[in-house]
Coordinates of C-alpha atoms in Angstrom, one line a residue:
M48 CA 58.4 100.1 102.1
G49 CA 58.9 103.9 101.7
S50 CA 62.5 103.5 102.8
A51 CA 63.1 100.9 100.2
V52 CA 61.8 103.1 97.4
T53 CA 63.9 105.9 98.6
H54 CA 67.0 103.7 98.3
T55 CA 66.1 102.6 94.8
E56 CA 65.4 106.1 93.6
H57 CA 68.5 107.6 95.2
P58 CA 71.3 105.0 94.8
A59 CA 74.8 105.7 96.1
P60 CA 76.8 107.8 93.6
W61 CA 79.5 106.0 91.7
F62 CA 82.0 108.7 92.5
V63 CA 82.5 111.2 95.3
R64 CA 85.3 113.6 96.0
G65 CA 86.9 111.3 98.6
D66 CA 87.4 108.7 95.9
I67 CA 90.2 110.8 94.5
D68 CA 92.1 110.5 97.9
G69 CA 91.3 106.8 98.1
F70 CA 92.4 106.2 94.5
F71 CA 95.8 107.9 95.1
G72 CA 96.5 105.7 98.2
L73 CA 95.3 102.4 96.7
A74 CA 96.8 103.0 93.3
L75 CA 100.1 103.8 94.9
D76 CA 99.9 100.6 96.9
N77 CA 99.2 98.6 93.7
L78 CA 101.9 100.5 91.9
I79 CA 104.4 99.5 94.6
Q80 CA 103.5 95.8 94.0
L81 CA 104.1 96.3 90.2
L82 CA 107.5 97.9 90.9
I83 CA 108.4 94.9 93.1
I84 CA 107.2 92.4 90.5
T85 CA 109.1 94.2 87.7
G86 CA 112.3 94.5 89.8
L87 CA 112.4 90.9 91.2
C88 CA 111.3 89.2 88.0
T89 CA 114.0 91.0 86.1
T90 CA 116.9 90.8 88.5
V91 CA 116.2 87.6 90.4
L92 CA 114.4 85.5 87.9
G93 CA 115.9 86.9 84.7
F94 CA 112.6 87.5 82.9
G95 CA 112.9 89.2 79.5
P96 CA 110.6 92.0 78.3
D97 CA 108.4 89.5 76.3
L98 CA 107.7 87.3 79.3
L99 CA 107.3 90.1 81.8
F100 CA 105.4 92.7 79.8
G101 CA 103.8 90.3 77.4
R102 CA 102.6 87.5 79.8
V103 CA 102.9 88.4 83.5
L104 CA 101.6 92.0 83.6
P105 CA 98.6 91.4 81.3
G106 CA 97.6 88.5 83.5
V107 CA 97.9 90.8 86.5
A108 CA 95.6 93.3 84.7
A109 CA 92.9 90.7 84.0
S110 CA 92.8 89.5 87.6
V111 CA 92.9 93.0 89.3
I112 CA 90.3 94.7 87.1
L113 CA 87.8 91.8 87.7
G114 CA 87.9 92.1 91.4
N115 CA 87.8 95.9 91.5
I116 CA 84.7 95.9 89.4
F117 CA 83.0 93.3 91.6
Y118 CA 83.8 94.9 94.9
A119 CA 82.6 98.3 93.6
V120 CA 79.3 96.8 92.5
Q121 CA 79.0 94.9 95.8
A122 CA 79.5 98.1 97.7
R123 CA 76.8 99.9 95.7
R124 CA 74.4 97.1 96.4
L125 CA 75.1 97.2 100.1
A126 CA 74.6 101.0 100.1
A127 CA 71.2 100.5 98.3
R128 CA 70.2 97.8 100.8
T129 CA 71.1 99.8 103.9
G130 CA 70.3 103.3 102.6
S131 CA 73.7 104.4 103.6
T132 CA 75.9 106.8 101.5
E133 CA 78.9 106.0 103.6
V134 CA 79.7 102.5 102.3
T135 CA 83.2 101.9 101.1
S136 CA 84.1 99.1 98.8
L137 CA 86.7 96.5 99.8
P138 CA 90.2 97.3 98.6
Y139 CA 91.7 94.7 96.4
G140 CA 95.0 93.9 94.6
I141 CA 98.0 91.6 94.5
N142 CA 98.9 89.6 97.6
T143 CA 102.2 91.0 98.8
V144 CA 103.1 88.1 101.1
S145 CA 102.5 85.5 98.3
L146 CA 104.4 87.7 95.9
F147 CA 107.7 87.3 97.9
A148 CA 107.0 83.7 98.9
F149 CA 106.4 82.5 95.3
I150 CA 109.3 84.3 93.8
F151 CA 111.9 83.2 96.4
L152 CA 110.5 79.8 97.5
V153 CA 109.0 78.5 94.3
M154 CA 110.2 80.3 91.2
L155 CA 113.8 80.9 92.1
P156 CA 114.4 77.3 93.2
A157 CA 112.7 76.1 90.0
K158 CA 115.0 78.3 88.0
L159 CA 118.1 77.1 89.8
A160 CA 117.1 73.5 89.4
A161 CA 116.5 74.0 85.7
Q162 CA 119.9 75.6 85.3
A163 CA 121.5 72.7 87.2
G164 CA 119.8 70.3 84.8
G165 CA 121.4 72.1 81.8
A166 CA 118.8 74.6 80.8
D167 CA 120.1 78.0 79.5
A168 CA 119.1 81.2 81.1
E169 CA 116.0 81.9 79.0
Q170 CA 114.7 78.3 79.4
A171 CA 115.3 78.4 83.1
S172 CA 113.3 81.7 83.4
Y173 CA 110.5 80.2 81.4
I174 CA 110.4 77.2 83.7
A175 CA 110.4 79.5 86.8
W176 CA 107.4 81.4 85.3
R177 CA 105.5 78.1 84.8
A178 CA 106.2 77.0 88.4
G179 CA 104.8 80.4 89.5
L180 CA 101.7 79.8 87.5
V181 CA 101.1 76.5 89.4
A182 CA 101.7 78.2 92.7
C183 CA 99.2 80.8 91.8
L184 CA 96.7 78.2 90.7
G185 CA 97.1 76.2 93.9
S186 CA 96.6 79.3 96.0
A187 CA 93.5 80.2 94.0
L188 CA 91.9 76.7 94.5
I189 CA 92.5 76.9 98.2
E190 CA 91.0 80.5 98.4
T191 CA 88.0 79.3 96.4
A192 CA 87.4 76.3 98.6
G193 CA 88.0 78.4 101.7
S194 CA 85.2 80.7 100.9
F195 CA 82.6 78.0 101.8
V196 CA 83.9 77.5 105.4
A197 CA 85.5 80.9 106.3
D198 CA 82.2 82.4 107.6
R199 CA 82.0 79.8 110.3
I200 CA 85.6 80.4 111.3
R201 CA 84.8 84.1 111.4
R202 CA 81.8 83.6 113.8
M203 CA 83.9 81.4 116.1
T204 CA 86.9 83.8 116.3
P205 CA 87.0 86.8 118.6
R206 CA 87.3 90.2 116.9
A207 CA 90.5 90.9 118.8
A208 CA 92.1 87.8 117.2
L209 CA 91.1 88.8 113.6
L210 CA 92.1 92.5 113.9
S211 CA 95.3 92.1 116.0
A212 CA 96.8 89.9 113.3
L213 CA 96.2 92.7 110.7
A214 CA 97.6 95.2 113.1
G215 CA 100.8 93.2 113.4
V216 CA 101.2 93.3 109.6
A217 CA 100.3 97.0 109.6
V218 CA 102.7 98.1 112.2
S219 CA 105.6 96.1 110.8
F220 CA 105.4 95.2 107.1
I221 CA 103.6 98.5 106.2
S222 CA 104.3 101.3 108.7
I223 CA 107.8 100.7 109.8
G224 CA 109.2 100.2 106.3
F225 CA 107.6 103.5 105.2
L226 CA 108.7 105.2 108.4
F227 CA 112.3 104.3 107.5
K228 CA 111.8 105.8 104.1
T229 CA 110.3 108.9 105.6
F230 CA 113.3 109.6 107.7
G231 CA 115.7 108.4 105.0
T232 CA 114.3 111.2 102.7
P233 CA 113.2 113.7 105.3
I234 CA 112.5 116.7 103.0
V235 CA 110.0 114.8 101.0
G236 CA 108.9 112.3 103.7
L237 CA 108.3 114.6 106.7
T238 CA 106.7 117.4 104.6
T239 CA 104.2 115.0 103.0
L240 CA 103.6 113.2 106.3
A241 CA 102.6 116.6 107.8
V242 CA 100.1 117.2 105.0
V243 CA 98.6 113.7 105.5
L244 CA 98.3 114.0 109.3
V245 CA 96.8 117.5 109.1
C246 CA 94.2 116.5 106.5
Y247 CA 93.2 113.1 107.9
F248 CA 93.8 113.3 111.6
G249 CA 93.2 117.0 111.8
R250 CA 90.0 116.6 109.7
V251 CA 90.5 119.8 107.6
R252 CA 90.3 120.5 103.9
F253 CA 92.4 122.8 101.7
V254 CA 90.9 126.0 100.4
G255 CA 89.3 125.3 97.0
G256 CA 88.5 121.7 98.0
L257 CA 91.7 120.1 96.8
P258 CA 91.9 116.5 98.2
G259 CA 94.7 116.0 100.7
G260 CA 96.0 112.9 98.9
L261 CA 96.4 114.9 95.7
V262 CA 98.2 117.7 97.5
A263 CA 100.5 115.2 99.3
V264 CA 101.5 113.4 96.1
G265 CA 101.8 116.5 94.1
L266 CA 104.0 118.3 96.7
G267 CA 106.0 115.1 97.2
T268 CA 106.7 114.8 93.5
L269 CA 107.7 118.4 93.2
L270 CA 110.1 118.2 96.2
A271 CA 111.5 114.9 94.9
W272 CA 112.5 116.6 91.6
M273 CA 113.7 119.8 93.3
T274 CA 116.0 117.9 95.7
G275 CA 117.4 115.5 93.2
L276 CA 115.7 112.4 94.7
A277 CA 114.1 112.0 91.2
H278 CA 116.3 112.8 88.3
A279 CA 116.2 112.6 84.5
D280 CA 118.4 109.6 83.5
A281 CA 118.3 109.6 79.7
A282 CA 119.0 105.9 79.4
A283 CA 116.4 105.0 82.0
W284 CA 113.8 107.2 80.3
Q285 CA 114.6 105.6 76.9
A286 CA 114.3 102.1 78.3
A287 CA 111.0 103.0 79.9
R288 CA 109.6 104.5 76.7
D289 CA 110.7 101.4 74.8
S290 CA 108.6 99.2 77.1
V291 CA 105.4 101.0 76.3
A292 CA 103.1 99.1 73.9
L293 CA 99.6 97.7 74.0
R294 CA 99.5 94.0 75.0
I295 CA 96.4 91.7 75.5
P296 CA 96.2 88.9 78.1
V297 CA 97.0 85.5 76.5
P298 CA 95.7 82.2 78.0
A299 CA 98.4 80.2 79.8
V300 CA 96.4 76.9 80.3
A301 CA 98.9 74.9 78.2
D302 CA 101.8 76.2 80.2
L303 CA 100.0 75.3 83.4
Y304 CA 99.4 71.8 82.2
A305 CA 103.1 71.4 81.2
A306 CA 104.3 72.6 84.5
V307 CA 102.2 70.2 86.5
V308 CA 102.7 67.1 84.3
H309 CA 106.2 67.5 83.0
E310 CA 108.2 69.9 85.3
G311 CA 107.2 68.6 88.8
S312 CA 106.0 71.9 90.1
L313 CA 103.8 70.1 92.6
A314 CA 106.9 69.6 94.6
Y315 CA 106.3 73.1 95.9
L316 CA 103.0 72.2 97.7
S317 CA 104.8 72.8 101.0
V318 CA 104.9 76.5 100.1
I319 CA 101.6 76.7 98.1
I320 CA 99.3 75.2 100.7
P321 CA 100.3 77.4 103.6
M322 CA 100.3 80.5 101.5
G323 CA 96.8 79.7 100.2
I324 CA 95.5 79.3 103.7
V325 CA 97.2 82.5 104.8
N326 CA 95.6 84.3 101.9
V327 CA 92.1 83.0 103.0
V328 CA 92.8 84.0 106.6
G329 CA 94.1 87.4 105.7
S330 CA 91.1 88.2 103.5
L331 CA 88.8 87.0 106.2
Q332 CA 90.5 89.3 108.7
N333 CA 90.1 92.2 106.3
I334 CA 86.4 91.5 105.9
E335 CA 86.1 91.6 109.7
S336 CA 88.0 94.9 109.7
A337 CA 85.5 96.3 107.2
E338 CA 82.6 95.3 109.4
A339 CA 84.2 96.9 112.4
A340 CA 84.4 100.1 110.4
G341 CA 80.7 99.8 109.6
D342 CA 80.4 97.9 106.3
S343 CA 79.1 94.4 106.7
Y344 CA 79.9 92.3 103.6
E345 CA 78.9 88.7 103.0
T346 CA 81.9 86.5 103.7
R347 CA 81.4 83.8 101.1
S348 CA 80.8 85.9 98.0
S349 CA 83.7 88.3 99.0
L350 CA 86.1 85.4 99.4
L351 CA 84.9 83.5 96.4
V352 CA 85.5 86.4 94.0
N353 CA 88.9 86.8 95.6
G354 CA 89.7 83.2 94.7
I355 CA 88.2 83.6 91.2
G356 CA 90.5 86.6 90.7
S357 CA 93.6 84.4 91.5
L358 CA 92.3 81.7 89.1
V359 CA 92.0 84.3 86.3
A360 CA 95.6 85.5 87.2
A361 CA 97.0 82.0 86.7
A362 CA 94.9 81.3 83.6
F363 CA 96.3 84.4 81.9
G364 CA 99.9 84.4 82.9
S365 CA 100.3 86.0 86.3
C366 CA 102.1 84.1 89.0
F367 CA 100.7 86.3 91.8
P368 CA 97.4 85.7 93.6
T369 CA 95.1 88.5 94.4
T370 CA 93.6 89.4 97.8
I371 CA 91.2 91.7 99.7
Y372 CA 93.6 94.3 100.9
I373 CA 94.3 95.5 104.4
G374 CA 93.2 99.1 105.0
H375 CA 89.5 99.4 104.4
P376 CA 89.0 101.6 107.5
G377 CA 91.7 103.9 106.3
W378 CA 90.1 104.4 102.9
K379 CA 86.7 104.9 104.5
A380 CA 88.2 107.6 106.8
L381 CA 89.7 109.3 103.7
G382 CA 86.1 109.6 102.4
A383 CA 86.6 107.0 99.6
R384 CA 83.4 105.1 98.8
I385 CA 82.9 103.2 95.5
G386 CA 84.6 105.0 92.7
Y387 CA 88.1 104.6 94.1
S388 CA 87.9 100.9 93.4
M389 CA 86.8 101.5 89.8
L390 CA 89.5 104.1 89.3
N391 CA 92.1 101.7 90.7
G392 CA 91.0 98.9 88.4
A393 CA 91.2 101.2 85.3
F394 CA 94.6 102.5 86.4
M395 CA 96.0 99.0 86.9
A396 CA 94.7 97.8 83.6
A397 CA 96.2 100.7 81.8
V398 CA 99.6 100.4 83.4
C399 CA 99.8 96.6 83.0
L400 CA 98.4 96.4 79.5
T401 CA 100.7 99.1 78.2
G402 CA 103.9 98.3 80.1
S403 CA 104.1 101.8 81.3
V404 CA 104.9 101.0 84.9
A405 CA 108.6 101.9 84.4
L406 CA 107.7 105.3 82.9
I407 CA 105.3 106.1 85.8
S408 CA 107.8 105.1 88.4
L409 CA 110.3 107.5 86.9
A410 CA 107.9 110.4 86.8
I411 CA 106.3 109.9 90.3
P412 CA 108.7 108.4 92.8
V413 CA 107.3 106.2 95.5
E414 CA 108.5 108.6 98.1
A415 CA 106.0 111.2 96.9
G416 CA 103.0 109.2 98.2
M417 CA 104.5 107.0 100.9
A418 CA 102.9 109.2 103.7
I419 CA 99.4 108.0 102.6
V420 CA 100.4 104.3 103.0
L421 CA 102.1 105.0 106.3
W422 CA 98.9 106.6 107.5
I423 CA 96.8 103.6 106.5
G424 CA 99.1 101.4 108.6
I425 CA 98.6 103.7 111.6
V426 CA 94.8 103.6 111.2
M427 CA 94.8 99.8 111.1
V428 CA 96.8 99.5 114.4
A429 CA 94.5 102.1 116.0
Q430 CA 91.4 100.2 114.8
A431 CA 92.5 97.0 116.4
F432 CA 92.3 98.6 119.8
E433 CA 89.3 100.9 119.2
S434 CA 87.0 98.3 117.7
T435 CA 87.5 95.7 120.4
P436 CA 86.3 95.8 124.0
V437 CA 88.7 97.8 126.2
R438 CA 89.3 94.7 128.5
H439 CA 90.6 92.8 125.4
G440 CA 93.4 95.3 124.8
A441 CA 96.0 92.9 126.1
A442 CA 94.8 90.3 123.7
V443 CA 95.3 92.7 120.8
A444 CA 98.8 93.5 122.0
V445 CA 99.6 89.7 122.2
G446 CA 98.2 89.2 118.6
I447 CA 100.4 92.0 117.2
L448 CA 103.7 90.4 118.4
P449 CA 104.0 87.5 115.9
G450 CA 103.7 90.0 113.0
I451 CA 106.5 92.1 114.4
G452 CA 108.5 88.9 114.9
A453 CA 108.0 87.8 111.3
W454 CA 109.1 91.2 110.1
G455 CA 112.2 90.9 112.2
A456 CA 113.0 87.6 110.5
L457 CA 112.6 89.2 107.2
M458 CA 115.0 92.0 108.2
I459 CA 117.6 89.5 109.3
K460 CA 117.4 87.6 106.0
Q461 CA 117.3 90.8 104.0
G462 CA 120.4 92.0 105.8
M463 CA 122.2 88.8 105.0
H464 CA 121.1 89.1 101.3
A465 CA 122.5 92.6 101.3
A466 CA 125.9 91.2 102.4
G467 CA 125.7 88.6 99.5
A468 CA 124.7 85.6 101.6
G469 CA 121.8 83.5 100.3
Q470 CA 122.2 84.9 96.8
P471 CA 123.3 83.1 93.6
G472 CA 127.1 82.7 93.9
G473 CA 127.1 83.7 97.6
V474 CA 127.3 81.7 100.8
P475 CA 124.0 79.7 101.1
F476 CA 121.7 80.0 104.1
G477 CA 121.7 77.1 106.5
P478 CA 121.5 76.0 110.2
G479 CA 124.9 77.5 110.8
L480 CA 123.2 80.9 110.8
E481 CA 121.5 80.2 114.1
P482 CA 124.7 79.9 116.3
A483 CA 126.0 83.1 114.7
L484 CA 122.8 84.9 115.7
A485 CA 123.1 83.4 119.2
T486 CA 126.4 85.2 119.7
L487 CA 124.4 88.5 119.3
D488 CA 121.8 87.3 121.8
I489 CA 119.2 86.6 119.1
S490 CA 117.3 83.3 119.1
G491 CA 117.4 82.4 115.4
R492 CA 115.4 79.3 116.0
G493 CA 112.7 81.3 117.7
V494 CA 112.7 84.1 115.1
F495 CA 112.4 81.7 112.1
A496 CA 109.8 79.5 113.9
L497 CA 107.6 82.5 114.7
E498 CA 107.8 83.6 111.1
Q499 CA 106.2 80.4 109.7
G500 CA 102.4 80.8 109.6
F501 CA 102.6 83.9 111.8
L502 CA 99.0 85.1 110.8
L503 CA 97.6 81.8 112.2
T504 CA 99.8 82.1 115.3
S505 CA 98.7 85.7 115.9
M506 CA 95.0 84.7 115.7
I507 CA 95.3 81.7 118.0
L508 CA 97.3 83.5 120.7
A509 CA 95.0 86.5 120.7
A510 CA 91.9 84.3 120.8
A511 CA 93.3 82.3 123.7
T512 CA 94.2 85.5 125.5
V513 CA 90.6 86.8 125.1
E514 CA 89.3 83.5 126.6
I515 CA 91.7 83.8 129.5
I516 CA 90.6 87.4 130.1
E517 CA 87.0 86.2 130.2
R518 CA 88.0 83.3 132.5
R519 CA 86.9 80.7 129.9
F520 CA 90.0 78.6 130.5
R521 CA 88.8 75.5 128.7
N522 CA 88.0 77.5 125.6
A523 CA 91.5 79.0 125.8
A524 CA 92.9 75.4 126.1
L525 CA 91.0 74.4 122.9
W526 CA 92.7 77.2 121.0
L527 CA 96.1 76.0 122.1
F528 CA 95.3 72.4 121.2
V529 CA 94.5 73.8 117.7
A530 CA 98.0 75.4 117.7
A531 CA 99.5 72.1 118.8
A532 CA 97.8 70.2 115.9
L533 CA 98.9 72.8 113.4
S534 CA 102.5 72.7 114.8
W535 CA 102.6 68.9 114.6
V536 CA 102.0 68.9 110.9
G537 CA 104.1 71.9 110.2
M538 CA 101.4 74.5 109.3
I539 CA 103.0 76.8 111.9
H540 CA 106.6 77.1 113.3
A541 CA 108.3 74.1 111.6
Y542 CA 110.8 75.3 109.0
A543 CA 113.4 74.1 106.6
W544 CA 116.4 75.9 105.1
T545 CA 116.8 76.7 101.4
P546 CA 119.9 78.3 100.0
G547 CA 118.4 81.7 100.2
D548 CA 115.5 81.6 102.7
T549 CA 113.5 79.6 105.2
R550 CA 110.3 77.9 104.3
V551 CA 107.4 76.1 106.0
L552 CA 108.2 72.4 106.5
L553 CA 105.1 70.2 106.2
G554 CA 105.0 66.6 107.5
W555 CA 103.8 64.4 110.3
G556 CA 105.5 65.3 113.5
V557 CA 107.9 68.0 112.0
G558 CA 106.8 70.5 114.6
E559 CA 107.0 68.2 117.7
P560 CA 108.7 70.7 120.1
W561 CA 106.1 73.4 119.6
A562 CA 103.2 70.9 119.6
I563 CA 104.4 69.6 123.0
G564 CA 104.8 73.1 124.3
Y565 CA 101.3 74.1 123.2
S566 CA 99.8 70.9 124.6
A567 CA 101.5 71.4 128.0
A568 CA 100.1 75.0 128.1
A569 CA 96.7 73.7 127.1
A570 CA 96.7 71.0 129.8
F571 CA 97.6 73.6 132.4
L572 CA 94.6 75.7 131.3
M573 CA 92.3 72.7 131.6
V574 CA 93.1 72.4 135.3
V575 CA 93.1 76.1 136.1
P576 CA 89.5 76.1 137.3
F577 CA 90.3 73.4 139.9
I578 CA 93.4 75.0 141.3
T579 CA 92.6 78.8 141.3
R580 CA 90.0 81.2 142.6
A581 CA 88.8 84.3 140.8
S582 CA 90.4 87.5 142.1
D583 CA 90.1 91.1 140.9

């Protein structure tokens, strides 16, 4: 009783000093998403300023600020309930994987189809935007429905399976990309990396109490301007200033209805359904990651608000679902608690509603803060090993591999794009790419098959490996039978070519080779207890 009164009388503070470090890292991560959205929507989809700054970004603001407020309040309630002052709120923002998938696999094909049907550039861009709204809505509905069954999945799945999938994303899509940037701009990159490693791994503070994240970003910005990495382009500054104006989110329900009824956007369900499931699984893994770091959040409410955030995004003009972010243990290790989430929501709202993202990107280049994001990726990989039993280390390693494979597939396709292939007016992608890769001793079929549904593949392989380590061979076989079923209907591995990418191919029997392979492996595991003896 006395403890409960103490918790009520002394609630966790809304802000602590570590929230400044956490804010810089999370805000930079969100800013990167905004830069990607701005760049791809302008160059690939041809969105004009009215559509991008007047409809898309305000919708992003509405969705992101909603979730950031909820997760901050949720963390404060958890702190009050447990009496802990070390609770860190779940990080939240735009789903990066869905961002790329919806632009290249839904919105770009919709634009090209509209142009082929006689629409002019502006009309085609508008149709592409509405197709993106449908994709976002579909993902939101799946996320919302998934919140009611995800907790059961979480209890049935070994921690190694949940964390290793995240580690695969962290080591590939996060860490390696920023590592390349670090060595591509070594004066800024290596200097700021040293600051981050000293502060966060060395566990020291600067004299005067300056947060390490603030020092890293400030020093990085200074070096970027001194070395010419950032430079004052008069035309760029003028264009950035012209984009600044206050805009309010506008409901897009009528556009959603038109896209579903008149424009056939439901044809992209083969992309929407898998991405919605991946979003649920990814958020579930991040909740497990937070619990491993010491903060146990309720699964259903956490996932439900995530789905509601995506619903709000689609309803107010954003084509991009939201998600619970990877990296909670990293923010916790930084000393971030509750306030960093509130600060991030306010920052995102201000940037999106004023259209000032271009101005900010010119003043503070991404390279100035990339060491913080790189460090977050490193922490996530380390946690996957540290928070699971030592004997399950091999299962973690197995679970990391599909993420690396999916990143390799992305690198291959991005390299082709850089050469002009798979781009409007260039040579389209197709099955002929696989023999060309074979001459370089690369199994294109294996690379692109592993890419499809890689988060699910990672979880299943890691879970099966845990069961094998524990000599529960029938349980391992059940996991592989699940993989066989998912392969058979195309949820993992089966893929089809588009002019500029590969996509998941849904349908009965489309993944037959992989389904047979998994089934054969599962059948072997079923008979293992009869044909082997335990040996140490």
